[in-house]
Coordinates of C-alpha atoms and ligand atoms in Angstrom, one line a residue:
M1 CA 42.7 -20.9 41.9
S2 CA 38.9 -20.7 41.3
T3 CA 37.3 -18.1 38.8
P4 CA 35.6 -15.4 40.4
V5 CA 31.9 -15.0 40.2
A6 CA 30.6 -12.0 38.3
L7 CA 26.8 -12.4 38.9
E8 CA 24.8 -14.1 41.7
L9 CA 21.4 -14.7 42.4
R10 CA 20.4 -16.4 45.8
N11 CA 17.5 -18.0 46.7
V12 CA 15.2 -15.5 44.7
R13 CA 11.6 -15.7 44.9
H14 CA 9.1 -13.2 43.0
V15 CA 5.3 -13.1 42.7
F16 CA 3.2 -11.1 40.4
G17 CA -0.3 -11.0 42.5
E18 CA -1.4 -14.6 42.6
T19 CA 1.7 -16.0 40.0
V20 CA 4.8 -17.2 41.6
A21 CA 7.2 -16.2 38.5
V22 CA 10.4 -17.5 40.2
D23 CA 11.0 -19.2 43.3
E24 CA 13.9 -20.9 45.4
F25 CA 16.0 -19.8 42.4
S26 CA 20.1 -19.5 42.6
I27 CA 22.5 -19.1 40.1
D28 CA 26.0 -18.1 39.4
V29 CA 27.9 -16.9 36.1
D30 CA 31.4 -16.8 36.5
A31 CA 33.8 -14.1 34.9
G32 CA 34.0 -14.7 31.2
E33 CA 31.3 -17.2 31.2
V34 CA 28.1 -17.5 29.0
V35 CA 25.3 -18.7 30.9
C36 CA 21.9 -19.6 29.2
L37 CA 18.6 -19.7 31.0
L38 CA 16.5 -22.0 28.9
G39 CA 12.9 -23.1 29.5
P40 CA 9.2 -23.2 28.0
S41 CA 7.2 -19.6 27.7
G42 CA 6.0 -18.2 31.0
C43 CA 8.5 -20.1 33.1
G44 CA 10.0 -17.1 34.6
K45 CA 13.5 -16.6 32.7
T46 CA 12.8 -12.7 31.8
T47 CA 11.7 -12.2 35.2
V48 CA 15.1 -13.4 36.6
L49 CA 16.7 -11.3 34.1
R50 CA 14.8 -8.2 35.1
L51 CA 15.8 -8.7 38.6
A52 CA 19.4 -9.2 37.9
A53 CA 19.3 -5.8 36.1
G54 CA 17.3 -4.2 38.8
L55 CA 14.4 -3.5 36.4
E56 CA 12.2 -5.1 38.7
A57 CA 12.4 -4.8 42.6
L58 CA 13.5 -8.0 44.4
Q59 CA 11.2 -9.0 46.7
R60 CA 13.1 -11.9 48.4
G61 CA 16.7 -13.4 48.0
D62 CA 19.8 -11.4 47.1
V63 CA 21.6 -10.5 43.9
F64 CA 25.2 -10.0 43.6
I65 CA 27.4 -8.3 40.9
G66 CA 31.0 -9.5 41.4
E67 CA 31.7 -8.7 45.4
T68 CA 28.8 -6.1 45.4
H69 CA 25.4 -7.0 47.1
V70 CA 23.3 -4.9 44.6
A71 CA 19.6 -6.1 45.9
G72 CA 18.0 -8.0 48.9
D73 CA 18.0 -7.2 52.5
G74 CA 16.9 -3.6 52.2
V75 CA 19.7 -3.1 49.4
M76 CA 18.2 -1.7 45.8
V77 CA 21.2 -0.4 43.7
P78 CA 19.3 1.2 40.5
P79 CA 20.1 -0.6 37.3
E80 CA 22.2 2.4 35.9
R81 CA 24.4 2.0 38.9
R82 CA 24.9 -1.8 38.8
G83 CA 27.3 -1.7 35.8
V84 CA 25.5 -4.2 33.8
G85 CA 25.1 -3.9 29.9
L86 CA 21.4 -4.6 29.0
V87 CA 20.1 -6.2 25.7
F88 CA 16.4 -6.2 26.0
Q89 CA 13.6 -6.0 23.6
D90 CA 12.5 -3.1 25.3
Y91 CA 16.1 -1.3 25.1
A92 CA 15.9 -0.6 21.6
L93 CA 18.1 2.0 20.0
F94 CA 17.0 5.7 20.1
P95 CA 15.6 6.3 16.7
H96 CA 16.8 10.2 16.6
L97 CA 20.4 9.5 17.4
N98 CA 22.9 8.0 15.0
V99 CA 24.7 4.7 15.5
S100 CA 27.5 6.4 17.0
Q101 CA 25.5 8.7 19.4
N102 CA 23.3 5.5 20.5
V103 CA 26.8 3.9 21.4
V104 CA 28.2 7.2 23.3
F105 CA 24.9 7.6 25.0
G106 CA 25.9 5.0 27.9
L107 CA 29.3 6.3 28.5
G108 CA 28.5 8.7 31.1
D109 CA 31.1 11.3 32.5
M110 CA 34.3 10.3 30.3
S111 CA 36.0 12.9 28.2
A112 CA 34.2 13.7 24.8
A113 CA 37.6 12.0 22.9
E114 CA 37.6 8.8 25.4
R115 CA 33.8 8.5 24.8
S116 CA 34.4 8.6 20.8
I117 CA 37.2 6.1 21.2
R118 CA 35.2 3.7 23.2
A119 CA 32.1 3.8 20.8
V120 CA 34.6 3.3 17.6
T121 CA 36.2 0.2 19.7
A122 CA 32.8 -1.1 20.4
L123 CA 31.3 -0.9 16.7
E124 CA 34.6 -2.3 15.3
Q125 CA 34.1 -5.6 17.6
V126 CA 30.7 -6.0 16.2
G127 CA 31.7 -5.1 12.6
M128 CA 29.5 -1.9 12.8
E129 CA 32.0 0.9 12.2
W130 CA 31.1 1.7 9.0
A131 CA 27.8 2.6 9.9
A132 CA 28.8 5.2 12.6
S133 CA 26.8 8.0 11.2
R134 CA 23.8 6.0 9.9
Y135 CA 20.2 6.3 11.7
P136 CA 18.9 3.0 13.2
H137 CA 16.0 2.8 10.6
T138 CA 18.5 2.4 7.7
L139 CA 20.0 -0.5 9.1
S140 CA 18.9 -4.3 9.0
G141 CA 17.3 -6.0 12.0
G142 CA 20.7 -7.9 12.5
Q143 CA 22.7 -4.7 11.9
Q144 CA 20.8 -3.1 14.6
Q145 CA 21.1 -6.0 17.2
R146 CA 24.9 -5.5 16.6
V147 CA 24.7 -1.9 17.2
A148 CA 22.3 -2.4 20.5
L149 CA 25.2 -5.0 21.7
A150 CA 27.9 -2.6 20.9
R151 CA 26.2 0.2 23.2
A152 CA 25.9 -2.2 25.8
M153 CA 29.5 -3.6 25.5
A154 CA 30.9 0.0 25.2
P155 CA 31.1 0.7 28.8
E156 CA 32.9 -2.6 29.3
P157 CA 30.7 -3.9 31.9
P158 CA 31.7 -7.0 33.9
V159 CA 28.3 -8.7 33.3
I160 CA 26.1 -8.5 30.2
L161 CA 22.2 -9.5 30.3
L162 CA 20.6 -10.6 27.0
D163 CA 16.9 -11.2 26.7
E164 CA 16.0 -13.6 23.5
P165 CA 18.6 -11.2 21.4
F166 CA 18.5 -13.4 18.4
S167 CA 14.4 -13.8 18.2
G168 CA 14.0 -11.3 15.6
Y169 CA 15.9 -12.9 12.6
D170 CA 15.5 -15.3 10.2
A171 CA 17.3 -18.6 11.0
R172 CA 20.5 -18.1 8.5
L173 CA 21.4 -14.5 9.9
R174 CA 20.4 -15.8 13.2
D175 CA 23.0 -18.4 13.1
K176 CA 25.4 -15.8 11.8
V177 CA 24.8 -13.0 14.6
R178 CA 25.0 -15.7 17.3
D179 CA 28.1 -16.7 15.9
E180 CA 29.5 -13.3 16.0
I181 CA 28.1 -12.6 19.4
L182 CA 29.5 -15.4 21.1
H183 CA 33.2 -14.6 19.7
I184 CA 32.8 -11.0 20.8
L185 CA 31.6 -12.1 24.3
K186 CA 34.6 -14.5 24.3
E187 CA 37.1 -12.0 23.3
S188 CA 36.1 -9.3 25.8
G189 CA 35.7 -11.6 28.6
T190 CA 32.5 -10.2 29.6
A191 CA 30.2 -12.5 31.7
A192 CA 26.9 -13.1 29.9
L193 CA 23.5 -14.3 31.2
L194 CA 21.4 -15.0 28.2
V195 CA 17.7 -15.9 28.1
T196 CA 16.4 -18.2 25.4
H197 CA 13.7 -20.8 24.6
D198 CA 15.6 -22.4 22.3
A199 CA 17.8 -25.5 23.3
E200 CA 19.8 -25.4 20.0
E201 CA 20.6 -21.9 20.8
A202 CA 21.7 -22.5 24.5
M203 CA 24.0 -25.3 23.6
F204 CA 25.6 -23.0 20.9
M205 CA 26.1 -20.3 23.0
A206 CA 26.5 -21.6 26.7
D207 CA 29.4 -22.6 28.8
R208 CA 26.5 -23.7 31.2
I209 CA 22.7 -23.8 30.7
G210 CA 20.0 -23.4 33.4
V211 CA 17.1 -25.2 32.6
M212 CA 13.7 -23.5 34.1
R213 CA 10.4 -25.1 34.6
D214 CA 7.3 -23.2 36.9
G215 CA 9.9 -20.7 38.1
R216 CA 12.3 -23.1 39.4
L217 CA 15.9 -24.0 38.1
V218 CA 15.3 -27.9 37.2
Q219 CA 18.9 -28.7 36.4
F220 CA 22.1 -26.1 36.1
D221 CA 25.1 -27.9 34.1
K222 CA 27.2 -27.8 30.9
P223 CA 25.3 -28.6 27.6
D224 CA 27.0 -32.0 27.1
E225 CA 25.9 -33.1 30.7
L226 CA 22.3 -31.7 30.2
Y227 CA 22.2 -33.9 27.2
M228 CA 24.0 -37.4 28.5
R229 CA 22.5 -36.8 32.2
P230 CA 19.5 -35.0 32.1
R231 CA 17.9 -35.2 35.7
D232 CA 14.2 -35.9 34.4
T233 CA 12.2 -36.5 31.6
F234 CA 11.6 -32.6 31.3
V235 CA 15.1 -31.9 30.7
A236 CA 15.7 -35.0 28.3
E237 CA 12.8 -33.8 26.2
F238 CA 14.0 -30.2 26.0
F239 CA 16.8 -31.3 24.2
G240 CA 15.5 -33.3 21.5
E241 CA 12.9 -36.0 20.6
V242 CA 13.0 -39.0 22.8
N243 CA 11.0 -42.3 22.8
K244 CA 9.1 -43.3 26.2
L245 CA 8.9 -46.9 27.3
Y246 CA 7.3 -47.7 30.6
G247 CA 7.9 -50.4 33.1
T248 CA 8.0 -51.7 36.7
A249 CA 11.4 -51.8 38.5
V250 CA 12.3 -55.7 39.6
E251 CA 15.6 -56.0 41.4
G252 CA 17.3 -52.8 40.2
S253 CA 16.1 -53.3 36.6
V254 CA 13.4 -52.6 34.3
S255 CA 12.2 -54.9 31.4
T256 CA 10.5 -53.6 28.5
P257 CA 9.9 -54.8 25.0
I258 CA 13.2 -53.5 23.7
G259 CA 15.3 -54.8 26.4
R260 CA 16.2 -54.3 30.1
F261 CA 17.5 -51.6 31.5
P262 CA 19.3 -51.0 34.9
A263 CA 17.5 -48.9 37.4
P264 CA 19.5 -49.3 40.8
A265 CA 18.1 -46.1 42.6
L266 CA 14.3 -47.6 41.9
S267 CA 12.7 -49.6 44.6
D268 CA 11.0 -53.0 43.7
G269 CA 7.4 -52.4 42.0
E270 CA 8.3 -48.8 41.3
E271 CA 6.7 -47.5 38.1
A272 CA 9.5 -46.3 35.8
E273 CA 9.6 -44.1 32.5
I274 CA 12.6 -45.2 30.3
V275 CA 13.5 -42.4 27.8
I276 CA 15.8 -43.2 25.0
R277 CA 17.0 -40.7 22.2
P278 CA 16.3 -41.9 18.8
E279 CA 20.2 -42.0 18.0
A280 CA 20.5 -44.5 20.7
I281 CA 18.4 -47.0 18.8
G282 CA 20.5 -48.6 16.1
I283 CA 19.4 -50.4 12.7
V284 CA 20.9 -53.5 11.1
A285 CA 19.4 -53.5 7.6
E286 CA 19.3 -57.1 7.4
S287 CA 17.0 -59.3 9.9
S288 CA 19.0 -61.4 12.0
D289 CA 18.4 -64.0 14.7
A290 CA 18.8 -61.5 16.9
A291 CA 15.8 -61.2 19.5
L292 CA 14.5 -57.8 18.7
C293 CA 13.1 -56.9 15.5
G294 CA 10.9 -54.1 14.3
K295 CA 8.8 -53.2 11.0
V296 CA 9.5 -50.2 9.0
L297 CA 6.7 -47.8 9.0
A298 CA 8.3 -45.0 7.0
S299 CA 11.8 -43.8 6.6
R300 CA 12.9 -40.1 6.1
M301 CA 16.0 -38.2 5.2
L302 CA 16.3 -35.2 7.6
G303 CA 19.5 -33.8 6.0
R304 CA 22.6 -35.1 8.2
S305 CA 20.6 -38.2 9.5
S306 CA 17.4 -40.4 8.7
L307 CA 14.8 -41.1 10.9
I308 CA 13.1 -44.3 10.5
H309 CA 9.6 -45.0 12.2
L310 CA 9.6 -48.6 13.5
C311 CA 6.9 -50.8 15.1
L312 CA 7.7 -53.3 17.4
C313 CA 4.8 -56.1 17.0
Q314 CA 6.3 -59.1 17.9
Q315 CA 6.7 -59.0 21.7
T316 CA 3.9 -57.0 22.8
K317 CA 0.2 -57.0 22.1
E318 CA -0.3 -53.3 21.8
E319 CA 1.8 -51.9 18.8
L320 CA 4.7 -50.2 20.1
H321 CA 6.1 -47.2 17.9
I322 CA 9.3 -45.7 18.0
H323 CA 11.9 -43.7 16.3
S324 CA 15.6 -44.6 15.3
R325 CA 18.0 -41.7 14.0
V326 CA 20.8 -43.0 12.0
P327 CA 23.7 -40.7 10.7
G328 CA 23.7 -39.9 6.8
R329 CA 21.5 -41.6 4.2
F330 CA 19.8 -44.7 5.5
L331 CA 16.2 -45.6 4.1
P332 CA 15.2 -48.8 4.4
D333 CA 12.0 -49.9 2.6
E334 CA 8.4 -49.6 4.1
A335 CA 7.4 -53.0 5.9
E336 CA 10.8 -54.4 5.9
I337 CA 12.0 -56.2 9.1
V338 CA 15.1 -54.9 10.7
S339 CA 16.9 -56.0 13.8
I340 CA 17.2 -53.2 16.2
E341 CA 19.9 -52.6 18.7
V342 CA 19.7 -50.2 22.0
D343 CA 22.7 -48.4 23.5
P344 CA 21.8 -49.0 27.2
N345 CA 24.2 -46.1 28.1
R346 CA 22.0 -43.6 26.2
A347 CA 18.7 -44.6 28.0
F348 CA 17.4 -42.9 30.9
V349 CA 15.4 -44.5 33.7
F350 CA 13.4 -42.2 35.9
P351 CA 10.6 -42.9 38.4
V352 CA 7.0 -42.0 37.2
S353 CA 6.9 -40.0 40.0
R354 CA 9.8 -37.6 38.9
T355 CA 8.2 -37.3 35.4
R356 CA 5.1 -35.2 34.2
Ligands
ATP1 P1 8.6 -15.8 27.7 O1 9.8 -17.1 27.3 O2 7.2 -16.5 27.0 O3 9.1 -14.7 27.7 P2 9.5 -16.2 30.6 O4 10.1 -17.6 30.9 O5 10.4 -15.2 30.2 O6 8.4 -16.3 29.2 P3 8.4 -14.5 32.3 O7 8.1 -13.3 31.6 O8 9.3 -14.1 33.3 O9 8.5 -15.5 31.5 O10 7.0 -14.6 33.3 C1 6.9 -15.6 34.3 C2 5.4 -15.7 34.9 O11 5.4 -14.5 35.4 C3 4.5 -15.7 33.7 O12 3.4 -16.7 34.4 C4 4.2 -14.3 33.4 O13 2.7 -14.4 33.2 C5 4.0 -13.6 34.7 N1 4.4 -12.3 34.7 C6 5.4 -11.9 34.1 N2 5.7 -10.2 34.3 C7 4.3 -10.1 34.7 C8 3.9 -8.7 35.1 N3 4.6 -7.5 35.0 N4 2.6 -8.9 35.6 C9 2.1 -9.9 36.1 N5 2.7 -11.0 35.7 C10 3.8 -11.1 34.9

């Protein structure tokens, strides 16, 4: 049996004056699933979230929460009646209410006793029950964030929408809060659509990631699929540094200074961009008889891996500068000649027409 869909946007388009903020946009979030919307600044992520929440009037397309049609075709259910939890920057905690009152606020027409139990449960879920009588300004940013999440979760919504919820923290606190929130979401079974511009954060949080560019969904997939099978250079680059080489397709493959790569989808004469992650370029410290050699320009320890800058000078007139990433500590000397091995399975070949 397939998992029911908790939130769906179908063929949405939204313009602000001359700006097309979102176009031909469809996405679905299954019950209990965490989906991240990822993309550069201004690509339309927040607009998608606001349309899903009902904070922006839908211009074209449809929005469904579970089976309910909440926007589109003359329908416009207001945000408070969509049963969706919101964690948005402009939905900060009320400063004049204490933590408990903040959480109780959204619980509507339940009995006082029931509201109080729900608030305690929600605060316990985020580890903030000890702060029930404190006021927001006496809490750290991370603690306030957890209370905001408790407030959004307390009504037990089937769907929660989170807009850059971790942007206000320093790196260490962010890792901790992210981890906690992921577990809270998974334990509660709430479906989440979360906006971020940080690929690592999206990979940490998401069951699936929707990569956006210029208002459109470029690829919607599981994190490992996006990493291992990006549909274009934009997606590949979003998930980490890449080396780029160029060549021309001839009989289903493209020759480059570091080898020949299969390109069955390209026609003869078509220009190709070959995108290779640094970890797909392996180094043998001793120079051997292997055809492919490079000169070390610099090597740097980056923590869990080492980055080696190489110049491939022997086969091309122009100097080709590439990066290799090797696990652990591996620091060949400057000017050393090393042999290079490329894993062709981790090289992506795209027609130049599809790259930008
Ligand atoms: P960021 O990561 O910087 O928050 P984003 O991907 O969330 O960006 P949006 O905020 O959705 O992007 O904006 C998409 C486009 O729509 C941008 O070009 C933005 O300038 C424009 N835009 C968003 N809101 C409005 C508005 N209220 N009025 C006019 N233009 C807007």
